Structure formats: structure tokens, C-alpha cells
Amino acid sequence: MTDKYCVIGNPIAHSKSPQIHAAYAAATGQDISYERCLAPLDGFEATVRRLVQEGYRGANVTVPFKLEAFRLATRLEARARAAGAVNTLVFTPEGEVVGDNTDGAGLVADIVRNAGVPLQGKRVLMLGAGGAARGAMLPLLLEGPRELVIANRTLATAEALARDFPEYAGRIAVRGFAQVEGAFDVVVNATSASLAADLPPVPASVFCQETLALDMMYGNKPTVYMAFAASHGARVRDGLGMLVEQAAEAFALWRGVRPGTADVLKSMRQ
Ligand code: ATR
């Protein structure tokens, strides 16, 4: 019997997840189906209940339902709890709805494996302190960076985010954009500025030849942040690698086998 999965969102027509998971299933010989599922804005819970009834084994969750999925889960994995959001649901045979979050692990996998930049002992700068930044915190910290600086327009939001990781207090610093000093090994744009083709007001001095500058967003052309970072010597990456890697993490949770991602990433770039 084919095991059923889907991605729930609104809108959902643009989602690349079905294509990615179909490629993983083919490469690993797993018998699964994976489709797009449009949930009404006020109908996420009802949609999940229907999927469970219809025998689905799990689902990915995207905008705008990641917080609702967090509240609805009957059990939460540690990284979902730290993220305050859920992007992957596992429907167990015992009737549990397990909530996990693979976004941060996807980001780390893209930085460490695909870009070849180990984070151990490094200086990392995160731009933004919203949901996307929160999701990346624990997976980034677990890699053992020397310092993780959070820069945000609204300082209080960044301070609140830092306070939620007290066991890493000695390694986390919070700054306004203008107060960020020195060059960084990795600079992650986790603001939503790229959506509006805006540039977060980060000083150019954070970038150098050795910097990896990553934008969580992706599109047909480099974001303004990527262009800015590249013009100051940094190596740049968009969010497509993170997307492909978070999907591989979810696939591994569901199927117990982690697919290779290189071919999928290459074909999506074409
Ligand atoms: P997401 O879920 O995408 O993270 P969010 O939780 O609304 O969205 O967070 C958006 C983040 O992008 C915030 O850190 C926001 O900064 P503020 O906390 O000061 O609002 C940041 N952001 C959005 N637009 C920005 C811009 N044009 N320049 C800099 N930061 C921006």
C-alpha cells in the first residue's frame, strides 16, 4: 500500500515540495504519494483531522499554519519546541500527532554539507529575530559556534529571542544593525526583507572574502541582500538548499532513510 503524505498551506499552488519528495521517493525506492493540500485559512485543524481519518502518515506544514500546527500537535520534538513552530507532522499508528521542525536542521545541513562550512568555533550573524530566525536558533547553537550575534531592527524582539536560550547565554549577543562589529564567517538573512526587495541595514563590514552570506529566501534572481553581500566579497547562497534539506530531514523522519540531496538541488536550479 502506498503511504500518503502532503504539504498543507494557503496558498499552496507554488509549493515545490511534491517535486522534491517525489524525487526522494524514487531515489530511495520508497512507495509514497505526496500532494499539495490547500487548507482554508480557518480550517487547518479540520484539514489535519480529515488527513488522519483518510490514513495519511504525515504532512509538511507551511505558511500560514506553522504556529497552529505547533498548538495542535499532541507531542512536540525538542527542536519544534525551541522553534515555537512546526513544519512537519507525523501521524502515528497510536493516534499521536507528533510535531517537529526541520527548517533549522535544513539550514545547518545546507551550510555545513552543501556549502562546506563547519560552524564549530565560528562567528555567526543572524539578521532578524522573527519566526524564521527562531527556527534556526537551536540547530545553529548545537553546532558549537563561538558566537551567535542576533541583529534586529526591533532590539526588544531580539532580546526576547536570546532569553529563550539561557543555556547558551554566553555565546549569544544581541545588537541593533548599526552596532554590529567585525567580520563574520556566516551571515544568515532571516528577515522577511527580501520579500519586499528590501535590504536589511547591515554594515558592509560584516562581510569579507571568507564570509558565507545566506538568504533564507530564493527566487529567479539573487536577492538584494545576496547582491549586496557579493559586492563586498562574500560567497552567497539562496534558500533553495535549505528548502531541499528541510525536506530531506522530513523524509528521513517519515521513512527512516535520508535521501541524497545533490541531484534534486541541481535540477531545481535549472
Ligand atoms: P518570519 O516568519 O519570516 O520570520 P516574522 O516573524 O514576521 O516573519 O519576522 C520578520 C523579521 O524580519 C523580523 O525580525 C523583522 O524585524 P522587526 O522585528 O524589527 O520587525 C524583520 N524585517 C522585516 N522587514 C525588514 C526590513 N525591511 N529590514 C530589516 N528587517 C526586517
Short mmCIF file of C-alpha atoms and ligand atoms in Angstrom, two decimals:
data_model
loop_
_atom_site.label_atom_id
_atom_site.label_comp_id
_atom_site.label_asym_id
_atom_site.label_seq_id
_atom_site.Cartn_x
_atom_site.Cartn_y
_atom_site.Cartn_z
CA MET A 1 0.00 0.00 0.00
CA THR A 2 1.23 3.47 -0.92
CA ASP A 3 1.76 5.68 2.15
CA LYS A 4 0.18 9.11 1.79
CA TYR A 5 1.78 12.48 2.68
CA CYS A 6 1.10 16.08 1.70
CA VAL A 7 2.05 19.71 2.31
CA ILE A 8 -0.63 21.91 3.87
CA GLY A 9 -0.63 25.66 3.25
CA ASN A 10 -2.60 28.62 1.92
CA PRO A 11 -1.67 29.44 -0.79
CA ILE A 12 -0.03 26.17 -1.82
CA ALA A 13 -0.06 26.03 -5.65
CA HIS A 14 3.54 27.32 -5.84
CA SER A 15 4.96 24.67 -3.48
CA LYS A 16 7.97 22.75 -4.77
CA SER A 17 7.67 20.10 -2.06
CA PRO A 18 5.77 17.48 -4.15
CA GLN A 19 8.52 17.55 -6.78
CA ILE A 20 11.23 17.25 -4.12
CA HIS A 21 9.60 14.38 -2.23
CA ALA A 22 8.79 12.51 -5.46
CA ALA A 23 12.49 12.66 -6.34
CA TYR A 24 13.48 11.40 -2.86
CA ALA A 25 10.96 8.56 -3.08
CA ALA A 26 12.26 7.50 -6.48
CA ALA A 27 15.89 7.66 -5.35
CA THR A 28 15.28 5.63 -2.17
CA GLY A 29 12.68 3.22 -3.58
CA GLN A 30 10.02 4.30 -1.07
CA ASP A 31 6.39 3.75 -2.04
CA ILE A 32 4.78 7.07 -1.12
CA SER A 33 2.48 9.69 -2.58
CA TYR A 34 2.90 13.40 -1.76
CA GLU A 35 0.49 16.10 -2.86
CA ARG A 36 -0.39 19.75 -2.23
CA CYS A 37 -3.22 20.37 0.22
CA LEU A 38 -4.92 23.78 0.30
CA ALA A 39 -6.49 24.32 3.73
CA PRO A 40 -8.99 27.15 4.28
CA LEU A 41 -7.49 29.90 6.45
CA ASP A 42 -9.92 28.95 9.24
CA GLY A 43 -9.78 25.22 8.52
CA PHE A 44 -6.32 23.92 9.37
CA GLU A 45 -7.40 21.71 12.26
CA ALA A 46 -10.30 20.22 10.30
CA THR A 47 -7.93 19.52 7.41
CA VAL A 48 -5.47 17.67 9.66
CA ARG A 49 -8.33 15.65 11.17
CA ARG A 50 -9.51 14.65 7.69
CA LEU A 51 -5.99 13.63 6.64
CA VAL A 52 -5.63 11.43 9.73
CA GLN A 53 -9.01 9.82 9.03
CA GLU A 54 -8.01 9.16 5.43
CA GLY A 55 -4.93 7.29 6.60
CA TYR A 56 -2.22 9.83 5.78
CA ARG A 57 1.08 9.11 7.56
CA GLY A 58 2.30 12.66 7.87
CA ALA A 59 2.34 16.16 6.43
CA ASN A 60 4.52 19.19 5.96
CA VAL A 61 3.09 22.49 7.12
CA THR A 62 3.83 25.85 5.53
CA VAL A 63 2.62 29.46 5.65
CA PRO A 64 0.45 30.47 7.47
CA PHE A 65 -0.14 27.35 9.60
CA LYS A 66 3.18 26.62 11.36
CA LEU A 67 2.03 28.11 14.68
CA GLU A 68 -1.34 26.37 14.54
CA ALA A 69 0.44 23.08 13.86
CA PHE A 70 2.56 23.73 16.95
CA ARG A 71 -0.58 24.17 19.08
CA LEU A 72 -2.35 21.19 17.56
CA ALA A 73 0.42 18.60 17.98
CA THR A 74 -0.17 16.08 20.76
CA ARG A 75 3.60 15.68 21.17
CA LEU A 76 6.44 18.08 20.29
CA GLU A 77 10.06 17.28 19.49
CA ALA A 78 12.69 19.48 21.21
CA ARG A 79 13.59 21.42 18.08
CA ALA A 80 9.91 22.21 17.40
CA ARG A 81 9.54 23.44 20.97
CA ALA A 82 12.62 25.65 20.55
CA ALA A 83 11.33 26.93 17.21
CA GLY A 84 7.86 27.62 18.57
CA ALA A 85 6.58 26.32 15.24
CA VAL A 86 6.00 23.03 13.43
CA ASN A 87 6.75 22.31 9.77
CA THR A 88 6.50 18.52 9.89
CA LEU A 89 3.73 16.35 11.34
CA VAL A 90 3.95 12.60 11.89
CA PHE A 91 0.65 10.75 12.31
CA THR A 92 1.48 7.65 14.38
CA PRO A 93 -0.47 4.36 14.40
CA GLU A 94 -1.28 5.08 18.08
CA GLY A 95 -3.12 8.25 17.09
CA GLU A 96 -0.46 10.76 18.13
CA VAL A 97 0.13 13.87 16.04
CA VAL A 98 3.85 14.47 16.52
CA GLY A 99 5.11 17.98 15.70
CA ASP A 100 8.69 18.54 14.58
CA ASN A 101 10.58 21.33 12.86
CA THR A 102 13.19 20.52 10.23
CA ASP A 103 13.77 24.08 8.95
CA GLY A 104 16.77 24.82 11.20
CA ALA A 105 18.33 21.43 10.57
CA GLY A 106 17.85 22.09 6.85
CA LEU A 107 19.67 25.40 7.15
CA VAL A 108 22.55 23.81 9.06
CA ALA A 109 22.81 20.93 6.58
CA ASP A 110 22.98 23.39 3.70
CA ILE A 111 25.71 25.45 5.39
CA VAL A 112 27.79 22.53 6.66
CA ARG A 113 27.34 19.85 3.99
CA ASN A 114 26.46 21.72 0.81
CA ALA A 115 28.47 24.90 1.28
CA GLY A 116 31.19 23.03 3.19
CA VAL A 117 31.39 25.49 6.10
CA PRO A 118 31.62 23.81 9.53
CA LEU A 119 30.10 26.03 12.23
CA GLN A 120 32.14 24.78 15.17
CA GLY A 121 34.09 27.72 16.66
CA LYS A 122 32.80 30.20 14.05
CA ARG A 123 31.28 33.69 14.33
CA VAL A 124 27.72 33.61 13.07
CA LEU A 125 25.47 36.63 12.48
CA MET A 126 21.72 36.19 12.21
CA LEU A 127 19.76 39.06 10.70
CA GLY A 128 16.20 39.11 12.05
CA ALA A 129 14.50 37.77 15.15
CA GLY A 130 11.10 36.59 13.88
CA GLY A 131 9.79 33.09 13.28
CA ALA A 132 12.41 32.14 10.69
CA ALA A 133 15.25 33.22 12.98
CA ARG A 134 13.76 31.42 15.98
CA GLY A 135 13.52 28.20 13.98
CA ALA A 136 17.23 28.31 13.22
CA MET A 137 18.48 29.07 16.74
CA LEU A 138 18.76 25.65 18.37
CA PRO A 139 20.17 23.77 15.34
CA LEU A 140 22.76 26.55 14.84
CA LEU A 141 23.75 26.60 18.54
CA LEU A 142 24.09 22.81 18.62
CA GLU A 143 26.85 23.13 16.01
CA GLY A 144 29.01 24.93 18.58
CA PRO A 145 29.68 28.37 17.08
CA ARG A 146 32.00 30.61 19.13
CA GLU A 147 29.46 33.42 18.93
CA LEU A 148 25.94 33.88 17.58
CA VAL A 149 25.03 37.53 17.16
CA ILE A 150 21.37 38.37 16.54
CA ALA A 151 20.82 41.72 14.81
CA ASN A 152 17.32 43.10 14.54
CA ARG A 153 15.54 46.39 13.83
CA THR A 154 13.47 45.96 16.99
CA LEU A 155 16.00 45.25 19.71
CA ALA A 156 13.43 44.01 22.24
CA THR A 157 12.38 41.18 19.90
CA ALA A 158 15.98 40.01 19.57
CA GLU A 159 16.48 40.22 23.33
CA ALA A 160 13.36 38.14 23.94
CA LEU A 161 14.59 35.55 21.43
CA ALA A 162 18.01 35.34 23.11
CA ARG A 163 16.39 34.94 26.54
CA ASP A 164 14.67 31.76 25.34
CA PHE A 165 18.07 30.05 25.07
CA PRO A 166 19.52 30.65 28.57
CA GLU A 167 21.83 27.63 28.43
CA TYR A 168 23.70 29.33 25.56
CA ALA A 169 23.68 32.84 27.10
CA GLY A 170 27.49 33.14 27.00
CA ARG A 171 27.56 32.64 23.24
CA ILE A 172 24.61 34.78 22.18
CA ALA A 173 24.84 38.56 21.70
CA VAL A 174 22.09 40.95 20.62
CA ARG A 175 22.72 44.10 18.56
CA GLY A 176 20.98 46.78 16.57
CA PHE A 177 22.09 46.65 12.92
CA ALA A 178 24.31 49.72 13.29
CA GLN A 179 26.03 48.24 16.35
CA VAL A 180 27.26 45.04 14.69
CA GLU A 181 31.06 44.96 14.67
CA GLY A 182 33.67 42.95 12.82
CA ALA A 183 33.51 40.38 10.05
CA PHE A 184 31.63 37.07 10.35
CA ASP A 185 32.19 33.57 8.98
CA VAL A 186 28.48 33.10 8.26
CA VAL A 187 25.75 35.74 7.90
CA VAL A 188 22.19 34.42 7.60
CA ASN A 189 19.42 36.72 6.43
CA ALA A 190 16.37 35.50 8.38
CA THR A 191 14.46 38.77 7.97
CA SER A 192 11.48 38.91 5.64
CA ALA A 193 13.02 41.99 3.95
CA SER A 194 13.82 40.12 0.73
CA LEU A 195 10.10 39.53 0.16
CA ALA A 196 9.73 43.28 -0.34
CA ALA A 197 13.07 43.51 -2.22
CA ASP A 198 14.45 45.39 0.80
CA LEU A 199 17.96 45.22 2.18
CA PRO A 200 18.32 44.81 5.95
CA PRO A 201 20.55 47.73 7.06
CA VAL A 202 23.54 45.56 7.88
CA PRO A 203 27.01 47.22 7.80
CA ALA A 204 29.12 46.11 4.81
CA SER A 205 31.98 45.41 7.23
CA VAL A 206 30.32 42.14 8.37
CA PHE A 207 31.34 40.61 5.01
CA CYS A 208 34.80 39.58 3.91
CA GLN A 209 36.28 37.12 1.40
CA GLU A 210 35.80 34.22 3.84
CA THR A 211 32.15 35.03 4.63
CA LEU A 212 29.31 32.78 3.59
CA ALA A 213 26.22 35.01 3.19
CA LEU A 214 22.99 33.03 3.04
CA ASP A 215 19.48 34.32 2.41
CA MET A 216 16.64 32.06 3.57
CA MET A 217 14.60 33.37 0.62
CA TYR A 218 15.03 32.32 -3.00
CA GLY A 219 13.73 33.44 -6.34
CA ASN A 220 14.62 33.62 -10.00
CA LYS A 221 17.46 36.00 -9.33
CA PRO A 222 19.71 36.76 -6.34
CA THR A 223 18.03 38.80 -3.59
CA VAL A 224 19.17 42.37 -2.88
CA TYR A 225 20.88 41.03 0.23
CA MET A 226 22.82 38.47 -1.83
CA ALA A 227 23.85 41.13 -4.34
CA PHE A 228 24.98 43.44 -1.51
CA ALA A 229 26.97 40.69 0.21
CA ALA A 230 28.57 39.58 -3.06
CA SER A 231 29.58 43.15 -3.88
CA HIS A 232 31.52 43.18 -0.59
CA GLY A 233 33.37 39.96 -1.35
CA ALA A 234 31.20 37.32 0.34
CA ARG A 235 30.27 33.95 -1.12
CA VAL A 236 26.48 33.86 -1.41
CA ARG A 237 23.72 31.23 -1.24
CA ASP A 238 19.97 31.48 -1.51
CA GLY A 239 17.37 29.49 0.46
CA LEU A 240 16.85 26.74 -2.10
CA GLY A 241 19.43 24.48 -0.44
CA MET A 242 17.70 24.96 2.91
CA LEU A 243 14.35 24.06 1.31
CA VAL A 244 15.73 20.87 -0.21
CA GLU A 245 17.48 19.90 3.05
CA GLN A 246 14.47 20.52 5.34
CA ALA A 247 12.50 18.25 3.01
CA ALA A 248 15.19 15.55 3.27
CA GLU A 249 15.01 15.79 7.07
CA ALA A 250 11.23 15.39 6.99
CA PHE A 251 11.51 12.47 4.57
CA ALA A 252 14.01 10.82 6.93
CA LEU A 253 11.62 11.25 9.88
CA TRP A 254 8.80 9.61 8.00
CA ARG A 255 10.68 6.88 6.15
CA GLY A 256 13.79 6.18 8.27
CA VAL A 257 16.09 6.81 5.33
CA ARG A 258 17.79 10.12 4.49
CA PRO A 259 17.88 10.75 0.75
CA GLY A 260 20.81 12.36 -1.02
CA THR A 261 20.03 15.94 -2.00
CA ALA A 262 22.65 16.92 -4.58
CA ASP A 263 20.72 15.82 -7.69
CA VAL A 264 17.48 17.43 -6.53
CA LEU A 265 19.21 20.71 -5.72
CA LYS A 266 20.92 20.69 -9.09
CA SER A 267 17.72 20.00 -11.03
CA MET A 268 15.83 22.72 -9.12
CA ARG A 269 18.47 25.28 -10.03
CA GLN A 270 17.91 24.63 -13.72
P1 ATR B 1 9.23 35.29 9.56
O1 ATR B 1 8.28 34.24 10.00
O2 ATR B 1 9.51 35.32 8.08
O3 ATR B 1 10.49 35.29 10.36
P2 ATR B 1 8.31 37.48 11.15
O4 ATR B 1 8.18 36.58 12.31
O5 ATR B 1 7.22 38.48 10.86
O6 ATR B 1 8.48 36.69 9.79
O7 ATR B 1 9.71 38.25 11.30
C1 ATR B 1 10.15 39.14 10.32
C2 ATR B 1 11.58 39.56 10.68
O8 ATR B 1 12.10 40.34 9.59
C3 ATR B 1 11.69 40.45 11.90
O9 ATR B 1 12.93 40.23 12.52
C4 ATR B 1 11.62 41.85 11.28
O10 ATR B 1 12.21 42.86 12.08
P3 ATR B 1 11.36 43.55 13.29
O11 ATR B 1 11.32 42.58 14.42
O12 ATR B 1 12.15 44.77 13.62
O13 ATR B 1 10.02 43.85 12.70
C5 ATR B 1 12.45 41.63 10.06
N1 ATR B 1 12.23 42.57 8.95
C6 ATR B 1 11.15 42.63 8.14
N2 ATR B 1 11.32 43.57 7.19
C7 ATR B 1 12.54 44.12 7.40
C8 ATR B 1 13.31 45.13 6.75
N3 ATR B 1 12.84 45.78 5.68
N4 ATR B 1 14.54 45.43 7.26
C9 ATR B 1 15.02 44.78 8.33
N5 ATR B 1 14.34 43.81 8.99
C10 ATR B 1 13.11 43.48 8.54
#
